[in-house]
């Protein structure tokens, strides 16, 4: 594997899951792969899990890591092509990216949607410049439209906790005070489709995800109906795609609570974190015995290590 941007970069998902389970069992078994290799993690946005799990994954594989928080530690970087650079950004991505690439063997990059323009966000302008100019493999640590490391960890977690071959997985929108990206739900849908689970997406009208991600996945606008018989409830807020970047609802009747969880097939509760308690999900659900958010987050390390292992084996 060269770059890791979406599920489509994985040649064989079943084999990738096997790689993940093997690195989970033997985290220090592949240290020779990363010997004398360096990964640079570039963050344009905040992070807790992604930053620590990717760094730890690289270290488990014997790599060195360097972390750069672009907006805080470095020069502000210009990403527009052909602009007169007389503003607040002293350096262009066209120089910064190959320079970073010259110091390392793999680059991880996080660059969220900016919500100024849907087309710009969905064209993955920054991520694609990294792919074009880095000269080394690129791992997406959440871009404008996808968060593949998260989805890989989600898939691993479902594989570990499922009790039937094709579980019913429900992705539910939940309220949030601020504008959040569609990257996590887009990616989740993409991976769940690839895994061929019984996927249902539920959200208020106006929160339809991009058709290129949804395909023919079922949307059920009645949240309680969607929850019936579910084996996994995956909660997430996102802003509107159709009314791009708008908050159309803050309806707390969409918060995941015990009453709704009681409609499910004793479903496990999942969320990518960070989660706003008693907005997205009630304390009693996230603290309850069916909540698997912590093992889910722990699998971020496993997913990242599997991805880095597959890339290291190819460079
Ligand atoms: C990010 C998102 O894409 O929704 C990262 C999730 C892994 N989440 C947030 O930015 C949450 C911030 C907040 O204010 O709750």
PDB file of C-alpha atoms and ligand atoms in Angstrom:
ATOM      1  CA  UNK A   1       0.000   0.000   0.000  1.00  0.00           C
ATOM      2  CA  UNK A   2       1.338   3.454  -0.917  1.00  0.00           C
ATOM      3  CA  UNK A   3      -1.062   6.020   0.569  1.00  0.00           C
ATOM      4  CA  UNK A   4      -3.878   5.542   3.073  1.00  0.00           C
ATOM      5  CA  UNK A   5      -6.683   7.935   2.258  1.00  0.00           C
ATOM      6  CA  UNK A   6      -9.770   5.745   2.044  1.00  0.00           C
ATOM      7  CA  UNK A   7     -10.892   2.123   2.283  1.00  0.00           C
ATOM      8  CA  UNK A   8     -10.192   1.847  -1.441  1.00  0.00           C
ATOM      9  CA  UNK A   9      -6.450   2.007  -0.745  1.00  0.00           C
ATOM     10  CA  UNK A  10      -6.683  -1.336   1.044  1.00  0.00           C
ATOM     11  CA  UNK A  11      -6.206  -4.099  -1.505  1.00  0.00           C
ATOM     12  CA  UNK A  12      -7.973  -6.740   0.602  1.00  0.00           C
ATOM     13  CA  UNK A  13     -10.010  -5.797   3.656  1.00  0.00           C
ATOM     14  CA  UNK A  14     -10.079  -9.327   5.105  1.00  0.00           C
ATOM     15  CA  UNK A  15      -6.284  -9.483   4.936  1.00  0.00           C
ATOM     16  CA  UNK A  16      -5.997  -6.002   6.475  1.00  0.00           C
ATOM     17  CA  UNK A  17      -8.131  -7.165   9.402  1.00  0.00           C
ATOM     18  CA  UNK A  18      -5.818 -10.137   9.830  1.00  0.00           C
ATOM     19  CA  UNK A  19      -2.819  -7.785   9.853  1.00  0.00           C
ATOM     20  CA  UNK A  20      -4.581  -5.727  12.530  1.00  0.00           C
ATOM     21  CA  UNK A  21      -5.302  -8.735  14.721  1.00  0.00           C
ATOM     22  CA  UNK A  22      -1.719  -9.896  14.342  1.00  0.00           C
ATOM     23  CA  UNK A  23      -0.232  -6.531  15.384  1.00  0.00           C
ATOM     24  CA  UNK A  24      -2.699  -6.445  18.275  1.00  0.00           C
ATOM     25  CA  UNK A  25      -1.386  -9.789  19.455  1.00  0.00           C
ATOM     26  CA  UNK A  26       2.280  -9.047  18.753  1.00  0.00           C
ATOM     27  CA  UNK A  27       2.701  -5.255  18.906  1.00  0.00           C
ATOM     28  CA  UNK A  28       6.502  -5.409  19.032  1.00  0.00           C
ATOM     29  CA  UNK A  29       6.926  -8.229  16.548  1.00  0.00           C
ATOM     30  CA  UNK A  30       7.672  -6.071  13.511  1.00  0.00           C
ATOM     31  CA  UNK A  31      10.193  -3.537  14.827  1.00  0.00           C
ATOM     32  CA  UNK A  32      12.686  -4.288  12.051  1.00  0.00           C
ATOM     33  CA  UNK A  33      10.254  -2.750   9.525  1.00  0.00           C
ATOM     34  CA  UNK A  34      10.599   0.764  10.922  1.00  0.00           C
ATOM     35  CA  UNK A  35      14.290   0.659  11.838  1.00  0.00           C
ATOM     36  CA  UNK A  36      15.929   3.992  10.880  1.00  0.00           C
ATOM     37  CA  UNK A  37      12.635   5.224   9.436  1.00  0.00           C
ATOM     38  CA  UNK A  38      10.844   8.404  10.471  1.00  0.00           C
ATOM     39  CA  UNK A  39       7.231   9.503  10.367  1.00  0.00           C
ATOM     40  CA  UNK A  40       6.201  13.154  10.526  1.00  0.00           C
ATOM     41  CA  UNK A  41       2.704  13.898  11.800  1.00  0.00           C
ATOM     42  CA  UNK A  42       1.369  17.211  10.498  1.00  0.00           C
ATOM     43  CA  UNK A  43      -1.667  18.674  12.254  1.00  0.00           C
ATOM     44  CA  UNK A  44      -3.705  21.571  10.940  1.00  0.00           C
ATOM     45  CA  UNK A  45      -6.351  20.756  13.606  1.00  0.00           C
ATOM     46  CA  UNK A  46      -6.589  19.476  17.178  1.00  0.00           C
ATOM     47  CA  UNK A  47      -6.178  15.839  18.099  1.00  0.00           C
ATOM     48  CA  UNK A  48      -5.899  13.501  21.065  1.00  0.00           C
ATOM     49  CA  UNK A  49      -6.412   9.880  19.929  1.00  0.00           C
ATOM     50  CA  UNK A  50      -5.085  10.283  16.415  1.00  0.00           C
ATOM     51  CA  UNK A  51      -1.923  11.978  17.526  1.00  0.00           C
ATOM     52  CA  UNK A  52      -1.077   9.582  20.342  1.00  0.00           C
ATOM     53  CA  UNK A  53      -2.210   6.362  18.673  1.00  0.00           C
ATOM     54  CA  UNK A  54      -0.428   7.069  15.380  1.00  0.00           C
ATOM     55  CA  UNK A  55       2.759   8.055  17.182  1.00  0.00           C
ATOM     56  CA  UNK A  56       2.583   4.958  19.370  1.00  0.00           C
ATOM     57  CA  UNK A  57       1.855   2.780  16.334  1.00  0.00           C
ATOM     58  CA  UNK A  58       4.947   4.133  14.590  1.00  0.00           C
ATOM     59  CA  UNK A  59       7.062   3.611  17.723  1.00  0.00           C
ATOM     60  CA  UNK A  60       5.802   0.019  18.100  1.00  0.00           C
ATOM     61  CA  UNK A  61       7.085  -0.581  14.567  1.00  0.00           C
ATOM     62  CA  UNK A  62      10.518   0.786  15.447  1.00  0.00           C
ATOM     63  CA  UNK A  63      10.062   4.177  13.744  1.00  0.00           C
ATOM     64  CA  UNK A  64      10.991   7.603  14.981  1.00  0.00           C
ATOM     65  CA  UNK A  65       8.278  10.275  14.974  1.00  0.00           C
ATOM     66  CA  UNK A  66       8.153  14.048  14.768  1.00  0.00           C
ATOM     67  CA  UNK A  67       4.970  16.044  15.321  1.00  0.00           C
ATOM     68  CA  UNK A  68       4.222  19.431  13.808  1.00  0.00           C
ATOM     69  CA  UNK A  69       1.210  21.545  14.762  1.00  0.00           C
ATOM     70  CA  UNK A  70       1.211  23.773  11.727  1.00  0.00           C
ATOM     71  CA  UNK A  71      -0.833  26.693  12.942  1.00  0.00           C
ATOM     72  CA  UNK A  72       0.803  26.885  16.364  1.00  0.00           C
ATOM     73  CA  UNK A  73       4.434  25.836  15.909  1.00  0.00           C
ATOM     74  CA  UNK A  74       5.256  26.731  12.334  1.00  0.00           C
ATOM     75  CA  UNK A  75       4.768  29.230   9.585  1.00  0.00           C
ATOM     76  CA  UNK A  76       1.208  29.644   8.446  1.00  0.00           C
ATOM     77  CA  UNK A  77       0.970  27.774   5.163  1.00  0.00           C
ATOM     78  CA  UNK A  78      -0.660  29.008   1.982  1.00  0.00           C
ATOM     79  CA  UNK A  79      -2.669  26.365   0.118  1.00  0.00           C
ATOM     80  CA  UNK A  80      -4.138  28.391  -2.774  1.00  0.00           C
ATOM     81  CA  UNK A  81      -2.348  28.161  -6.088  1.00  0.00           C
ATOM     82  CA  UNK A  82      -1.323  31.275  -8.011  1.00  0.00           C
ATOM     83  CA  UNK A  83      -1.935  33.748  -5.185  1.00  0.00           C
ATOM     84  CA  UNK A  84       0.148  36.832  -4.427  1.00  0.00           C
ATOM     85  CA  UNK A  85       1.564  35.928  -1.035  1.00  0.00           C
ATOM     86  CA  UNK A  86       1.534  39.353   0.597  1.00  0.00           C
ATOM     87  CA  UNK A  87      -0.773  38.322   3.469  1.00  0.00           C
ATOM     88  CA  UNK A  88      -0.314  36.490   6.765  1.00  0.00           C
ATOM     89  CA  UNK A  89       1.013  33.209   5.276  1.00  0.00           C
ATOM     90  CA  UNK A  90       4.785  33.259   4.647  1.00  0.00           C
ATOM     91  CA  UNK A  91       5.172  29.777   3.118  1.00  0.00           C
ATOM     92  CA  UNK A  92       3.377  27.772   0.445  1.00  0.00           C
ATOM     93  CA  UNK A  93       2.466  24.090   0.719  1.00  0.00           C
ATOM     94  CA  UNK A  94       4.386  23.602  -2.537  1.00  0.00           C
ATOM     95  CA  UNK A  95       7.650  24.171  -0.671  1.00  0.00           C
ATOM     96  CA  UNK A  96       6.653  23.044   2.821  1.00  0.00           C
ATOM     97  CA  UNK A  97       5.427  19.599   1.762  1.00  0.00           C
ATOM     98  CA  UNK A  98       8.499  18.421  -0.196  1.00  0.00           C
ATOM     99  CA  UNK A  99      10.737  19.834   2.548  1.00  0.00           C
ATOM    100  CA  UNK A 100       8.893  17.783   5.181  1.00  0.00           C
ATOM    101  CA  UNK A 101       9.031  14.805   2.815  1.00  0.00           C
ATOM    102  CA  UNK A 102      12.800  15.149   2.534  1.00  0.00           C
ATOM    103  CA  UNK A 103      13.142  14.597   6.295  1.00  0.00           C
ATOM    104  CA  UNK A 104      11.012  11.463   6.611  1.00  0.00           C
ATOM    105  CA  UNK A 105       9.680   8.248   5.114  1.00  0.00           C
ATOM    106  CA  UNK A 106       5.940   8.619   5.815  1.00  0.00           C
ATOM    107  CA  UNK A 107       3.809  11.723   6.436  1.00  0.00           C
ATOM    108  CA  UNK A 108       0.548  11.703   8.381  1.00  0.00           C
ATOM    109  CA  UNK A 109      -1.651  14.722   7.807  1.00  0.00           C
ATOM    110  CA  UNK A 110      -4.807  16.076   9.454  1.00  0.00           C
ATOM    111  CA  UNK A 111      -6.691  18.778   7.644  1.00  0.00           C
ATOM    112  CA  UNK A 112     -10.407  19.244   8.407  1.00  0.00           C
ATOM    113  CA  UNK A 113     -13.053  20.729   6.151  1.00  0.00           C
ATOM    114  CA  UNK A 114     -13.047  24.519   6.318  1.00  0.00           C
ATOM    115  CA  UNK A 115     -16.747  24.976   5.450  1.00  0.00           C
ATOM    116  CA  UNK A 116     -16.178  27.974   3.221  1.00  0.00           C
ATOM    117  CA  UNK A 117     -17.049  26.111   0.077  1.00  0.00           C
ATOM    118  CA  UNK A 118     -18.314  22.558  -0.407  1.00  0.00           C
ATOM    119  CA  UNK A 119     -16.519  21.954  -3.666  1.00  0.00           C
ATOM    120  CA  UNK A 120     -13.178  23.038  -2.210  1.00  0.00           C
ATOM    121  CA  UNK A 121     -13.616  20.783   0.819  1.00  0.00           C
ATOM    122  CA  UNK A 122     -14.794  17.806  -1.228  1.00  0.00           C
ATOM    123  CA  UNK A 123     -11.881  18.189  -3.662  1.00  0.00           C
ATOM    124  CA  UNK A 124      -9.467  17.554  -0.742  1.00  0.00           C
ATOM    125  CA  UNK A 125      -7.219  20.390  -1.815  1.00  0.00           C
ATOM    126  CA  UNK A 126      -4.693  20.112   1.016  1.00  0.00           C
ATOM    127  CA  UNK A 127      -4.524  16.312   1.208  1.00  0.00           C
ATOM    128  CA  UNK A 128      -4.052  16.084  -2.560  1.00  0.00           C
ATOM    129  CA  UNK A 129      -1.193  18.571  -2.489  1.00  0.00           C
ATOM    130  CA  UNK A 130       0.499  16.354   0.110  1.00  0.00           C
ATOM    131  CA  UNK A 131       0.062  13.331  -2.161  1.00  0.00           C
ATOM    132  CA  UNK A 132       1.400  15.284  -5.130  1.00  0.00           C
ATOM    133  CA  UNK A 133       4.410  17.034  -3.583  1.00  0.00           C
ATOM    134  CA  UNK A 134       5.593  14.863  -0.651  1.00  0.00           C
ATOM    135  CA  UNK A 135       7.527  12.161  -2.510  1.00  0.00           C
ATOM    136  CA  UNK A 136       6.730   9.780   0.395  1.00  0.00           C
ATOM    137  CA  UNK A 137       3.566   7.882   1.373  1.00  0.00           C
ATOM    138  CA  UNK A 138       0.724   9.892   2.922  1.00  0.00           C
ATOM    139  CA  UNK A 139      -1.570   8.706   5.689  1.00  0.00           C
ATOM    140  CA  UNK A 140      -4.766  10.668   6.204  1.00  0.00           C
ATOM    141  CA  UNK A 141      -5.289  11.434   9.884  1.00  0.00           C
ATOM    142  CA  UNK A 142      -8.724  12.919   8.986  1.00  0.00           C
ATOM    143  CA  UNK A 143      -9.127  15.041   5.919  1.00  0.00           C
ATOM    144  CA  UNK A 144     -12.115  17.088   4.719  1.00  0.00           C
ATOM    145  CA  UNK A 145     -14.246  14.161   3.640  1.00  0.00           C
ATOM    146  CA  UNK A 146     -12.923  11.043   5.380  1.00  0.00           C
ATOM    147  CA  UNK A 147     -11.354   9.726   8.585  1.00  0.00           C
ATOM    148  CA  UNK A 148     -10.124   6.301   7.470  1.00  0.00           C
ATOM    149  CA  UNK A 149      -8.016   5.456  10.543  1.00  0.00           C
ATOM    150  CA  UNK A 150     -11.133   5.928  12.663  1.00  0.00           C
ATOM    151  CA  UNK A 151     -13.269   3.782  10.380  1.00  0.00           C
ATOM    152  CA  UNK A 152     -10.690   1.017  10.308  1.00  0.00           C
ATOM    153  CA  UNK A 153     -10.705   0.981  14.134  1.00  0.00           C
ATOM    154  CA  UNK A 154     -14.530   1.000  14.071  1.00  0.00           C
ATOM    155  CA  UNK A 155     -14.569  -2.004  11.767  1.00  0.00           C
ATOM    156  CA  UNK A 156     -12.069  -3.882  13.944  1.00  0.00           C
ATOM    157  CA  UNK A 157     -14.168  -3.163  17.019  1.00  0.00           C
ATOM    158  CA  UNK A 158     -17.371  -4.388  15.402  1.00  0.00           C
ATOM    159  CA  UNK A 159     -15.575  -7.520  14.215  1.00  0.00           C
ATOM    160  CA  UNK A 160     -14.475  -8.163  17.814  1.00  0.00           C
ATOM    161  CA  UNK A 161     -17.868  -7.574  19.428  1.00  0.00           C
ATOM    162  CA  UNK A 162     -20.312  -8.897  16.842  1.00  0.00           C
ATOM    163  CA  UNK A 163     -22.233 -12.066  17.630  1.00  0.00           C
ATOM    164  CA  UNK A 164     -23.476 -12.726  14.098  1.00  0.00           C
ATOM    165  CA  UNK A 165     -21.893 -12.603  10.669  1.00  0.00           C
ATOM    166  CA  UNK A 166     -23.879  -9.636   9.390  1.00  0.00           C
ATOM    167  CA  UNK A 167     -24.827  -7.406  12.329  1.00  0.00           C
ATOM    168  CA  UNK A 168     -27.324  -4.555  12.081  1.00  0.00           C
ATOM    169  CA  UNK A 169     -25.275  -1.373  12.428  1.00  0.00           C
ATOM    170  CA  UNK A 170     -27.052   1.951  12.906  1.00  0.00           C
ATOM    171  CA  UNK A 171     -25.334   5.274  12.339  1.00  0.00           C
ATOM    172  CA  UNK A 172     -27.370   7.908  14.126  1.00  0.00           C
ATOM    173  CA  UNK A 173     -27.027  11.662  13.909  1.00  0.00           C
ATOM    174  CA  UNK A 174     -27.150  13.387  17.306  1.00  0.00           C
ATOM    175  CA  UNK A 175     -27.240  17.076  18.232  1.00  0.00           C
ATOM    176  CA  UNK A 176     -24.159  19.246  18.817  1.00  0.00           C
ATOM    177  CA  UNK A 177     -23.655  22.960  19.524  1.00  0.00           C
ATOM    178  CA  UNK A 178     -21.135  23.580  16.710  1.00  0.00           C
ATOM    179  CA  UNK A 179     -20.505  22.882  13.034  1.00  0.00           C
ATOM    180  CA  UNK A 180     -18.802  19.486  12.648  1.00  0.00           C
ATOM    181  CA  UNK A 181     -17.430  17.783   9.511  1.00  0.00           C
ATOM    182  CA  UNK A 182     -19.040  14.904   7.629  1.00  0.00           C
ATOM    183  CA  UNK A 183     -15.693  13.067   7.515  1.00  0.00           C
ATOM    184  CA  UNK A 184     -16.424  10.520  10.248  1.00  0.00           C
ATOM    185  CA  UNK A 185     -19.906   9.530   9.021  1.00  0.00           C
ATOM    186  CA  UNK A 186     -18.829   9.535   5.331  1.00  0.00           C
ATOM    187  CA  UNK A 187     -15.953   7.235   6.087  1.00  0.00           C
ATOM    188  CA  UNK A 188     -17.950   5.046   8.458  1.00  0.00           C
ATOM    189  CA  UNK A 189     -20.570   4.453   5.767  1.00  0.00           C
ATOM    190  CA  UNK A 190     -17.868   3.697   3.200  1.00  0.00           C
ATOM    191  CA  UNK A 191     -16.225   1.063   5.417  1.00  0.00           C
ATOM    192  CA  UNK A 192     -19.467  -0.500   6.625  1.00  0.00           C
ATOM    193  CA  UNK A 193     -20.574  -0.912   3.013  1.00  0.00           C
ATOM    194  CA  UNK A 194     -17.272  -2.563   2.194  1.00  0.00           C
ATOM    195  CA  UNK A 195     -17.755  -4.915   5.170  1.00  0.00           C
ATOM    196  CA  UNK A 196     -21.234  -5.721   3.857  1.00  0.00           C
ATOM    197  CA  UNK A 197     -22.991  -5.199   7.196  1.00  0.00           C
ATOM    198  CA  UNK A 198     -26.692  -4.429   7.462  1.00  0.00           C
ATOM    199  CA  UNK A 199     -26.275  -0.635   7.691  1.00  0.00           C
ATOM    200  CA  UNK A 200     -29.035   1.886   8.462  1.00  0.00           C
ATOM    201  CA  UNK A 201     -28.412   5.625   8.712  1.00  0.00           C
ATOM    202  CA  UNK A 202     -30.819   7.798  10.682  1.00  0.00           C
ATOM    203  CA  UNK A 203     -30.889  11.597  10.853  1.00  0.00           C
ATOM    204  CA  UNK A 204     -33.318  14.519  10.651  1.00  0.00           C
ATOM    205  CA  UNK A 205     -34.297  15.667   7.157  1.00  0.00           C
ATOM    206  CA  UNK A 206     -31.619  17.900   5.631  1.00  0.00           C
ATOM    207  CA  UNK A 207     -28.704  15.874   7.017  1.00  0.00           C
ATOM    208  CA  UNK A 208     -28.393  13.519   4.033  1.00  0.00           C
ATOM    209  CA  UNK A 209     -24.755  12.576   3.428  1.00  0.00           C
ATOM    210  CA  UNK A 210     -23.122  12.932   0.011  1.00  0.00           C
ATOM    211  CA  UNK A 211     -24.559  10.448  -2.504  1.00  0.00           C
ATOM    212  CA  UNK A 212     -21.088   9.205  -3.447  1.00  0.00           C
ATOM    213  CA  UNK A 213     -20.725   7.887   0.099  1.00  0.00           C
ATOM    214  CA  UNK A 214     -24.290   6.724   0.675  1.00  0.00           C
ATOM    215  CA  UNK A 215     -24.913   4.808  -2.539  1.00  0.00           C
ATOM    216  CA  UNK A 216     -28.007   2.739  -1.851  1.00  0.00           C
ATOM    217  CA  UNK A 217     -27.644   2.660   1.949  1.00  0.00           C
ATOM    218  CA  UNK A 218     -30.995   2.854   3.718  1.00  0.00           C
ATOM    219  CA  UNK A 219     -31.970   6.127   5.413  1.00  0.00           C
ATOM    220  CA  UNK A 220     -34.620   5.871   8.135  1.00  0.00           C
ATOM    221  CA  UNK A 221     -35.814   9.292   9.276  1.00  0.00           C
ATOM    222  CA  UNK A 222     -37.529   7.821  12.334  1.00  0.00           C
ATOM    223  CA  UNK A 223     -34.699   7.303  14.825  1.00  0.00           C
ATOM    224  CA  UNK A 224     -36.627   4.953  17.104  1.00  0.00           C
ATOM    225  CA  UNK A 225     -37.615   2.779  14.178  1.00  0.00           C
ATOM    226  CA  UNK A 226     -33.990   2.676  13.030  1.00  0.00           C
ATOM    227  CA  UNK A 227     -32.885   1.505  16.489  1.00  0.00           C
ATOM    228  CA  UNK A 228     -35.196  -1.519  16.477  1.00  0.00           C
ATOM    229  CA  UNK A 229     -33.156  -4.730  16.437  1.00  0.00           C
ATOM    230  CA  UNK A 230     -29.814  -2.916  16.102  1.00  0.00           C
ATOM    231  CA  UNK A 231     -26.643  -4.695  17.249  1.00  0.00           C
ATOM    232  CA  UNK A 232     -24.481  -1.562  17.180  1.00  0.00           C
ATOM    233  CA  UNK A 233     -25.455   2.081  17.649  1.00  0.00           C
ATOM    234  CA  UNK A 234     -22.844   4.476  16.288  1.00  0.00           C
ATOM    235  CA  UNK A 235     -23.631   8.067  17.281  1.00  0.00           C
ATOM    236  CA  UNK A 236     -22.127  11.100  15.590  1.00  0.00           C
ATOM    237  CA  UNK A 237     -23.034  14.664  14.846  1.00  0.00           C
ATOM    238  CA  UNK A 238     -22.375  16.210  11.465  1.00  0.00           C
ATOM    239  CA  UNK A 239     -23.380  19.441   9.788  1.00  0.00           C
ATOM    240  CA  UNK A 240     -25.556  19.524   6.691  1.00  0.00           C
ATOM    241  CA  UNK A 241     -24.064  18.503   3.354  1.00  0.00           C
ATOM    242  CA  UNK A 242     -26.942  19.807   1.244  1.00  0.00           C
ATOM    243  CA  UNK A 243     -27.086  23.168   3.073  1.00  0.00           C
ATOM    244  CA  UNK A 244     -23.361  22.951   3.303  1.00  0.00           C
ATOM    245  CA  UNK A 245     -21.909  23.454   6.782  1.00  0.00           C
ATOM    246  CA  UNK A 246     -25.201  24.608   8.293  1.00  0.00           C
ATOM    247  CA  UNK A 247     -26.661  23.497  11.619  1.00  0.00           C
ATOM    248  CA  UNK A 248     -30.302  22.771  10.787  1.00  0.00           C
ATOM    249  CA  UNK A 249     -31.245  21.248  14.128  1.00  0.00           C
ATOM    250  CA  UNK A 250     -30.090  21.050  17.726  1.00  0.00           C
ATOM    251  CA  UNK A 251     -33.008  18.834  18.624  1.00  0.00           C
ATOM    252  CA  UNK A 252     -32.214  17.070  21.911  1.00  0.00           C
ATOM    253  CA  UNK A 253     -34.860  14.468  21.135  1.00  0.00           C
ATOM    254  CA  UNK A 254     -32.095  12.907  18.952  1.00  0.00           C
ATOM    255  CA  UNK A 255     -29.749  12.421  21.933  1.00  0.00           C
ATOM    256  CA  UNK A 256     -29.027   8.704  22.449  1.00  0.00           C
ATOM    257  CA  UNK A 257     -30.588   7.666  25.763  1.00  0.00           C
ATOM    258  CA  UNK A 258     -31.488   4.498  27.643  1.00  0.00           C
ATOM    259  CA  UNK A 259     -35.046   4.468  26.383  1.00  0.00           C
ATOM    260  CA  UNK A 260     -33.905   4.313  22.761  1.00  0.00           C
ATOM    261  CA  UNK A 261     -31.150   1.795  23.513  1.00  0.00           C
ATOM    262  CA  UNK A 262     -33.890  -0.437  25.010  1.00  0.00           C
ATOM    263  CA  UNK A 263     -35.404  -0.730  21.506  1.00  0.00           C
ATOM    264  CA  UNK A 264     -32.246  -2.388  20.173  1.00  0.00           C
ATOM    265  CA  UNK A 265     -31.010  -5.954  20.216  1.00  0.00           C
ATOM    266  CA  UNK A 266     -28.962  -5.161  23.352  1.00  0.00           C
ATOM    267  CA  UNK A 267     -26.783  -3.014  21.080  1.00  0.00           C
ATOM    268  CA  UNK A 268     -23.278  -1.890  21.847  1.00  0.00           C
ATOM    269  CA  UNK A 269     -22.838   1.886  21.912  1.00  0.00           C
ATOM    270  CA  UNK A 270     -20.032   3.436  19.840  1.00  0.00           C
ATOM    271  CA  UNK A 271     -18.692   6.951  19.260  1.00  0.00           C
ATOM    272  CA  UNK A 272     -15.384   8.092  17.771  1.00  0.00           C
ATOM    273  CA  UNK A 273     -14.741  10.602  20.623  1.00  0.00           C
ATOM    274  CA  UNK A 274     -14.426  13.359  21.656  1.00  0.00           C
ATOM    275  CA  UNK A 275     -18.038  13.158  22.762  1.00  0.00           C
ATOM    276  CA  UNK A 276     -20.191  15.768  24.459  1.00  0.00           C
ATOM    277  CA  UNK A 277     -21.978  13.998  27.292  1.00  0.00           C
ATOM    278  CA  UNK A 278     -25.684  14.624  27.678  1.00  0.00           C
ATOM    279  CA  UNK A 279     -25.778  16.233  24.224  1.00  0.00           C
ATOM    280  CA  UNK A 280     -24.822  13.341  21.929  1.00  0.00           C
ATOM    281  CA  UNK A 281     -25.419  10.591  24.510  1.00  0.00           C
ATOM    282  CA  UNK A 282     -26.629  10.450  28.096  1.00  0.00           C
ATOM    283  CA  UNK A 283     -24.221   9.610  30.917  1.00  0.00           C
ATOM    284  CA  UNK A 284     -26.087   6.401  31.683  1.00  0.00           C
ATOM    285  CA  UNK A 285     -25.599   5.048  28.127  1.00  0.00           C
ATOM    286  CA  UNK A 286     -21.939   6.002  27.716  1.00  0.00           C
ATOM    287  CA  UNK A 287     -21.153   4.784  31.245  1.00  0.00           C
ATOM    288  CA  UNK A 288     -23.306   1.674  30.827  1.00  0.00           C
ATOM    289  CA  UNK A 289     -22.072  -1.859  30.282  1.00  0.00           C
ATOM    290  CA  UNK A 290     -22.894  -1.823  26.557  1.00  0.00           C
ATOM    291  CA  UNK A 291     -20.689   1.174  25.869  1.00  0.00           C
ATOM    292  CA  UNK A 292     -17.537   0.145  23.980  1.00  0.00           C
ATOM    293  CA  UNK A 293     -16.126   3.617  23.317  1.00  0.00           C
ATOM    294  CA  UNK A 294     -12.894   2.920  25.221  1.00  0.00           C
ATOM    295  CA  UNK A 295     -11.979  -0.365  23.472  1.00  0.00           C
ATOM    296  CA  UNK A 296     -13.026   1.344  20.240  1.00  0.00           C
ATOM    297  CA  UNK A 297     -10.545   4.166  20.914  1.00  0.00           C
ATOM    298  CA  UNK A 298      -7.893   1.629  21.969  1.00  0.00           C
ATOM    299  CA  UNK A 299      -8.269   0.025  18.545  1.00  0.00           C
ATOM    300  CA  UNK A 300      -7.125   3.284  16.948  1.00  0.00           C
ATOM    301  CA  UNK A 301      -3.592   2.176  17.849  1.00  0.00           C
ATOM    302  CA  UNK A 302      -4.154  -1.226  16.267  1.00  0.00           C
ATOM    303  CA  UNK A 303      -5.610   0.226  13.068  1.00  0.00           C
ATOM    304  CA  UNK A 304      -2.800   2.766  12.744  1.00  0.00           C
ATOM    305  CA  UNK A 305      -0.173   0.105  13.312  1.00  0.00           C
ATOM    306  CA  UNK A 306      -1.722  -2.189  10.706  1.00  0.00           C
ATOM    307  CA  UNK A 307      -1.766   0.660   8.177  1.00  0.00           C
ATOM    308  CA  UNK A 308       1.834   1.683   8.880  1.00  0.00           C
ATOM    309  CA  UNK A 309       2.963  -1.936   8.708  1.00  0.00           C
ATOM    310  CA  UNK A 310       1.357  -2.369   5.284  1.00  0.00           C
ATOM    311  CA  UNK A 311       2.984   0.856   4.035  1.00  0.00           C
ATOM    312  CA  UNK A 312       6.420   0.005   5.479  1.00  0.00           C
ATOM    313  CA  UNK A 313       6.314  -3.378   3.769  1.00  0.00           C
ATOM    314  CA  UNK A 314       5.948  -1.579   0.431  1.00  0.00           C
ATOM    315  CA  UNK A 315       8.657   1.109   0.716  1.00  0.00           C
TER     316      UNK A 315
HETATM  317  C1  LIG B   1     -14.055  15.999  14.875  1.00  0.00           C
HETATM  318  C2  LIG B   1     -15.084  15.621  13.819  1.00  0.00           C
HETATM  319  O1  LIG B   1     -14.702  15.337  12.667  1.00  0.00           O
HETATM  320  O2  LIG B   1     -16.279  15.609  14.131  1.00  0.00           O
HETATM  321  C3  LIG B   1     -13.078  14.878  15.111  1.00  0.00           C
HETATM  322  C4  LIG B   1     -13.682  13.551  15.409  1.00  0.00           C
HETATM  323  C5  LIG B   1     -12.695  12.420  15.443  1.00  0.00           C
HETATM  324  N1  LIG B   1     -14.735  16.309  16.105  1.00  0.00           N
HETATM  325  C6  LIG B   1     -14.752  17.517  16.628  1.00  0.00           C
HETATM  326  O3  LIG B   1     -14.208  18.434  16.071  1.00  0.00           O
HETATM  327  C7  LIG B   1     -15.495  17.708  17.951  1.00  0.00           C
HETATM  328  C8  LIG B   1     -15.297  19.069  18.513  1.00  0.00           C
HETATM  329  C9  LIG B   1     -16.353  19.470  19.513  1.00  0.00           C
HETATM  330  O4  LIG B   1     -16.468  20.675  19.713  1.00  0.00           O
HETATM  331  O5  LIG B   1     -17.055  18.649  20.125  1.00  0.00           O
END
